[in-house]
Amino acid sequence: MLSETVWNSNLKELKIDYLYHLGLDNTEDLKGTFKDTRFVCMFGSALRAEMFAKKAGKQLGFTVEGPIGKTERFSLYKIGPVISVSHGMGMPSLLILLHEITKLLQYAEAIDVAYIRIGTCGGVGIEPGTVVITTEAVNEKLEAVFEHMELGKVRRYITKLDNKLAESILKSAGDIKAVLGKTMGTDDFYEGQGRLDGALQPRYKAEEKMEYLKKAAEIGVLNIEMEATAFATFCSRADITGAIVDAALLDRLKVDQIYVGKEELAGFSEKAQQVVLNYIKSKING
Amino acid sequence: MLSETVWNSNLKELKIDYLYHLGLDNTEDLKGTFKDTRFVCMFGSALRAEMFAKKAGKQLGFTVEGPIGKTERFSLYKIGPVISVSHGMGMPSLLILLHEITKLLQYAEAIDVAYIRIGTCGGVGIEPGTVVITTEAVNEKLEAVFEHMELGKVRRYITKLDNKLAESILKSAGDIKAVLGKTMGTDDFYEGQGRLDGALQPRYKAEEKMEYLKKAAEIGVLNIEMEATAFATFCSRADITGAIVDAALLDRLKVDQIYVGKEELAGFSEKAQQVVLNYIKSKING
């Protein structure tokens, strides 16, 4: 799956590679279970990963295997050529999953796998329920950059995403309202996204928050979540085709809190999932 | 619980405050359930939060209530004066929990609550199984600072922790090997902690990694995890007494991978939990 220049050459020195947070290692029959994987669909919560697995099984006509490995940190299901797996909230948690699932697929000798993160987000100037497919991930400074600390130094990585994949997924939306746009990835939900409803007195005022969100809207940011830049950078570094498909739960130009009811919320989240399922169906049957 | 200068004055404008990730809101009887809370014990995984709740129930002699609220993001239990709750992996996920649990306790009119994070970590020059109680949290640059992005600008916060609480917890260790030391909090498990076993070719060599870890050891860092600086800053800003109690699973000066078996691992994690339970017992009975 990874080219020789990208795959970590240090791993050759390990007798056994423990994928600690997945609860699997490379002495197991990873090839038998995972070699035919073509799509890895990733979700913040274990509940969503499980629900998507069931839906994918039904709609694509495959048996749902799993949870495979341990479920303490992530929950992983396999449905024919599809993996459905959770990554927790935020980039640090997501990065653990990305490293371990990529090692797993490399050991399994899987070929040509696409990574698709399916989530929920705050919209910026769009109607709740709209599905945003990311064209470019930007950080809190509105730069298309992921800043990562390595050995105490900041490394700046580009956040390129495959726009062909984004456009193909958009075409699969059917009746579901979906748009292409930039996505801001942040390291916090409250103050990191300029919310005014955290526990502590924020160091900014309502006007400054609105100014910030409007500046984001001006450069084409349609939504804000907590994973986009790390996801895009990892895919770009690994040369893996990646896409981010998020359903907006609210419009941050209007509110900070998520007011939609439990059922409506599930409906929003399912829209993003259905768009991706439509796309996968078209690729499997096509 | 929070003083007027610290408590977010913007919350007065909300008719209902939805604690979205906990699945609770301030129209419920939070006072009835949570007013008597004195200790919030936090864990990375839902499994550990549940296991600790059961152990606390048994050892302290209280009924275990919960999970309370939704369990999609965090799992929350109440055991007499103790809350046991999960926070996921990494600071962005932890910060969500900290904001929402603090709002919950403020609405419940709880008084004088201590926050204790109980986790696992990589040790730096210490034997696996050693419990480290944090005296100071440092970031990847080895500064006692938490850098946080707010409206696109970096804010630098101090990471002061209550050393009296750390020392009291140390005194409760009994037969369990426990030490006081500095803890490094990072935003990544693989490259962010200088590991050589990620999926992608790292941009640093083994010698550079060792140099970095030794520099950390020299300033008194005994362990590395993914939450310390955000936790310390939140407690410091909120004026909440906080402590971090982590069991080391490995010595990073020797290895990158976690080789201990499942049972031994659970044993290490339980040591940190037992130290805290001893401390809580002494406070409740004292």
mmCIF file with all atom_site columns, N, CA, C and O in Angstrom, chain B residues 2 7 20 26 59 79 115-116 130 151 155-156 160 188 206 224 244 258 262:
data_model
loop_
_atom_site.group_PDB
_atom_site.id
_atom_site.type_symbol
_atom_site.label_atom_id
_atom_site.label_alt_id
_atom_site.label_comp_id
_atom_site.label_asym_id
_atom_site.label_entity_id
_atom_site.label_seq_id
_atom_site.pdbx_PDB_ins_code
_atom_site.Cartn_x
_atom_site.Cartn_y
_atom_site.Cartn_z
_atom_site.occupancy
_atom_site.B_iso_or_equiv
_atom_site.pdbx_formal_charge
_atom_site.auth_seq_id
_atom_site.auth_comp_id
_atom_site.auth_asym_id
_atom_site.auth_atom_id
_atom_site.pdbx_PDB_model_num
ATOM 1  N N  . LEU B 1 2   ? -16.687 27.299 41.071 1.00 0.00 ? 2   LEU B N  1
ATOM 2  C CA . LEU B 1 2   ? -15.805 28.296 40.459 1.00 0.00 ? 2   LEU B CA 1
ATOM 3  C C  . LEU B 1 2   ? -16.129 29.673 41.019 1.00 0.00 ? 2   LEU B C  1
ATOM 4  O O  . LEU B 1 2   ? -17.285 29.985 41.293 1.00 0.00 ? 2   LEU B O  1
ATOM 5  N N  . TRP B 1 7   ? -15.862 31.737 36.353 1.00 0.00 ? 7   TRP B N  1
ATOM 6  C CA . TRP B 1 7   ? -17.063 31.174 35.734 1.00 0.00 ? 7   TRP B CA 1
ATOM 7  C C  . TRP B 1 7   ? -17.487 32.036 34.539 1.00 0.00 ? 7   TRP B C  1
ATOM 8  O O  . TRP B 1 7   ? -17.548 33.255 34.634 1.00 0.00 ? 7   TRP B O  1
ATOM 9  N N  . TYR B 1 20  ? -23.412 18.776 25.603 1.00 0.00 ? 20  TYR B N  1
ATOM 10 C CA . TYR B 1 20  ? -23.647 17.910 24.454 1.00 0.00 ? 20  TYR B CA 1
ATOM 11 C C  . TYR B 1 20  ? -22.943 16.554 24.533 1.00 0.00 ? 20  TYR B C  1
ATOM 12 O O  . TYR B 1 20  ? -23.556 15.516 24.297 1.00 0.00 ? 20  TYR B O  1
ATOM 13 N N  . ASN B 1 26  ? -28.703 21.423 31.994 1.00 0.00 ? 26  ASN B N  1
ATOM 14 C CA . ASN B 1 26  ? -28.886 22.012 33.327 1.00 0.00 ? 26  ASN B CA 1
ATOM 15 C C  . ASN B 1 26  ? -30.343 22.146 33.748 1.00 0.00 ? 26  ASN B C  1
ATOM 16 O O  . ASN B 1 26  ? -30.628 22.742 34.778 1.00 0.00 ? 26  ASN B O  1
ATOM 17 N N  . GLN B 1 59  ? -14.602 -0.767 47.516 1.00 0.00 ? 59  GLN B N  1
ATOM 18 C CA . GLN B 1 59  ? -13.641 -0.381 48.552 1.00 0.00 ? 59  GLN B CA 1
ATOM 19 C C  . GLN B 1 59  ? -14.147 0.758  49.434 1.00 0.00 ? 59  GLN B C  1
ATOM 20 O O  . GLN B 1 59  ? -13.763 0.851  50.603 1.00 0.00 ? 59  GLN B O  1
ATOM 21 N N  . ILE B 1 79  ? -20.133 7.330  42.402 1.00 0.00 ? 79  ILE B N  1
ATOM 22 C CA . ILE B 1 79  ? -19.952 6.378  43.497 1.00 0.00 ? 79  ILE B CA 1
ATOM 23 C C  . ILE B 1 79  ? -19.810 7.203  44.759 1.00 0.00 ? 79  ILE B C  1
ATOM 24 O O  . ILE B 1 79  ? -18.710 7.658  45.101 1.00 0.00 ? 79  ILE B O  1
ATOM 25 N N  . TYR B 1 115 ? -9.844  17.286 41.019 1.00 0.00 ? 115 TYR B N  1
ATOM 26 C CA . TYR B 1 115 ? -9.809  16.535 39.762 1.00 0.00 ? 115 TYR B CA 1
ATOM 27 C C  . TYR B 1 115 ? -8.547  15.680 39.751 1.00 0.00 ? 115 TYR B C  1
ATOM 28 O O  . TYR B 1 115 ? -7.436  16.206 39.918 1.00 0.00 ? 115 TYR B O  1
ATOM 29 N N  . ILE B 1 116 ? -8.693  14.397 39.529 1.00 0.00 ? 116 ILE B N  1
ATOM 30 C CA . ILE B 1 116 ? -7.516  13.521 39.490 1.00 0.00 ? 116 ILE B CA 1
ATOM 31 C C  . ILE B 1 116 ? -7.551  12.703 38.197 1.00 0.00 ? 116 ILE B C  1
ATOM 32 O O  . ILE B 1 116 ? -8.482  11.926 37.967 1.00 0.00 ? 116 ILE B O  1
ATOM 33 N N  . THR B 1 130 ? 6.077   1.558  37.682 1.00 0.00 ? 130 THR B N  1
ATOM 34 C CA . THR B 1 130 ? 6.205   2.675  38.621 1.00 0.00 ? 130 THR B CA 1
ATOM 35 C C  . THR B 1 130 ? 5.057   3.670  38.406 1.00 0.00 ? 130 THR B C  1
ATOM 36 O O  . THR B 1 130 ? 4.693   3.969  37.269 1.00 0.00 ? 130 THR B O  1
ATOM 37 N N  . LEU B 1 151 ? -9.133  31.885 18.498 1.00 0.00 ? 151 LEU B N  1
ATOM 38 C CA . LEU B 1 151 ? -9.388  32.826 17.395 1.00 0.00 ? 151 LEU B CA 1
ATOM 39 C C  . LEU B 1 151 ? -8.136  32.979 16.529 1.00 0.00 ? 151 LEU B C  1
ATOM 40 O O  . LEU B 1 151 ? -7.784  34.096 16.121 1.00 0.00 ? 151 LEU B O  1
ATOM 41 N N  . ARG B 1 155 ? -2.241  31.297 22.550 1.00 0.00 ? 155 ARG B N  1
ATOM 42 C CA . ARG B 1 155 ? -2.235  31.788 23.927 1.00 0.00 ? 155 ARG B CA 1
ATOM 43 C C  . ARG B 1 155 ? -1.321  30.861 24.719 1.00 0.00 ? 155 ARG B C  1
ATOM 44 O O  . ARG B 1 155 ? -1.366  29.643 24.538 1.00 0.00 ? 155 ARG B O  1
ATOM 45 N N  . ARG B 1 156 ? -0.503  31.403 25.573 1.00 0.00 ? 156 ARG B N  1
ATOM 46 C CA . ARG B 1 156 ? 0.373   30.591 26.407 1.00 0.00 ? 156 ARG B CA 1
ATOM 47 C C  . ARG B 1 156 ? -0.123  30.617 27.845 1.00 0.00 ? 156 ARG B C  1
ATOM 48 O O  . ARG B 1 156 ? -0.252  31.697 28.436 1.00 0.00 ? 156 ARG B O  1
ATOM 49 N N  . LYS B 1 160 ? 0.537   25.124 36.263 1.00 0.00 ? 160 LYS B N  1
ATOM 50 C CA . LYS B 1 160 ? 0.752   24.907 37.699 1.00 0.00 ? 160 LYS B CA 1
ATOM 51 C C  . LYS B 1 160 ? -0.148  23.778 38.214 1.00 0.00 ? 160 LYS B C  1
ATOM 52 O O  . LYS B 1 160 ? -1.316  23.709 37.865 1.00 0.00 ? 160 LYS B O  1
ATOM 53 N N  . ASP B 1 188 ? 0.623   13.850 20.333 1.00 0.00 ? 188 ASP B N  1
ATOM 54 C CA . ASP B 1 188 ? 0.709   12.690 19.437 1.00 0.00 ? 188 ASP B CA 1
ATOM 55 C C  . ASP B 1 188 ? 1.411   11.573 20.193 1.00 0.00 ? 188 ASP B C  1
ATOM 56 O O  . ASP B 1 188 ? 2.223   11.830 21.081 1.00 0.00 ? 188 ASP B O  1
ATOM 57 N N  . ALA B 1 206 ? 17.358  7.645  15.190 1.00 0.00 ? 206 ALA B N  1
ATOM 58 C CA . ALA B 1 206 ? 17.358  7.055  16.533 1.00 0.00 ? 206 ALA B CA 1
ATOM 59 C C  . ALA B 1 206 ? 18.198  7.886  17.511 1.00 0.00 ? 206 ALA B C  1
ATOM 60 O O  . ALA B 1 206 ? 17.800  8.092  18.662 1.00 0.00 ? 206 ALA B O  1
ATOM 61 N N  . ILE B 1 224 ? 5.846   10.451 30.012 1.00 0.00 ? 224 ILE B N  1
ATOM 62 C CA . ILE B 1 224 ? 5.271   11.157 28.861 1.00 0.00 ? 224 ILE B CA 1
ATOM 63 C C  . ILE B 1 224 ? 3.879   10.602 28.609 1.00 0.00 ? 224 ILE B C  1
ATOM 64 O O  . ILE B 1 224 ? 3.696   9.393  28.514 1.00 0.00 ? 224 ILE B O  1
ATOM 65 N N  . ILE B 1 244 ? -2.227  14.431 38.674 1.00 0.00 ? 244 ILE B N  1
ATOM 66 C CA . ILE B 1 244 ? -2.108  13.443 37.603 1.00 0.00 ? 244 ILE B CA 1
ATOM 67 C C  . ILE B 1 244 ? -1.315  12.255 38.152 1.00 0.00 ? 244 ILE B C  1
ATOM 68 O O  . ILE B 1 244 ? -0.213  12.438 38.679 1.00 0.00 ? 244 ILE B O  1
ATOM 69 N N  . ILE B 1 258 ? 5.027   -1.217 23.572 1.00 0.00 ? 258 ILE B N  1
ATOM 70 C CA . ILE B 1 258 ? 4.525   -1.701 24.855 1.00 0.00 ? 258 ILE B CA 1
ATOM 71 C C  . ILE B 1 258 ? 4.461   -3.218 24.780 1.00 0.00 ? 258 ILE B C  1
ATOM 72 O O  . ILE B 1 258 ? 3.609   -3.784 24.112 1.00 0.00 ? 258 ILE B O  1
ATOM 73 N N  . LYS B 1 262 ? -1.337  -8.529 28.521 1.00 0.00 ? 262 LYS B N  1
ATOM 74 C CA . LYS B 1 262 ? -2.621  -7.911 28.873 1.00 0.00 ? 262 LYS B CA 1
ATOM 75 C C  . LYS B 1 262 ? -2.841  -7.857 30.384 1.00 0.00 ? 262 LYS B C  1
ATOM 76 O O  . LYS B 1 262 ? -3.305  -6.845 30.909 1.00 0.00 ? 262 LYS B O  1
#
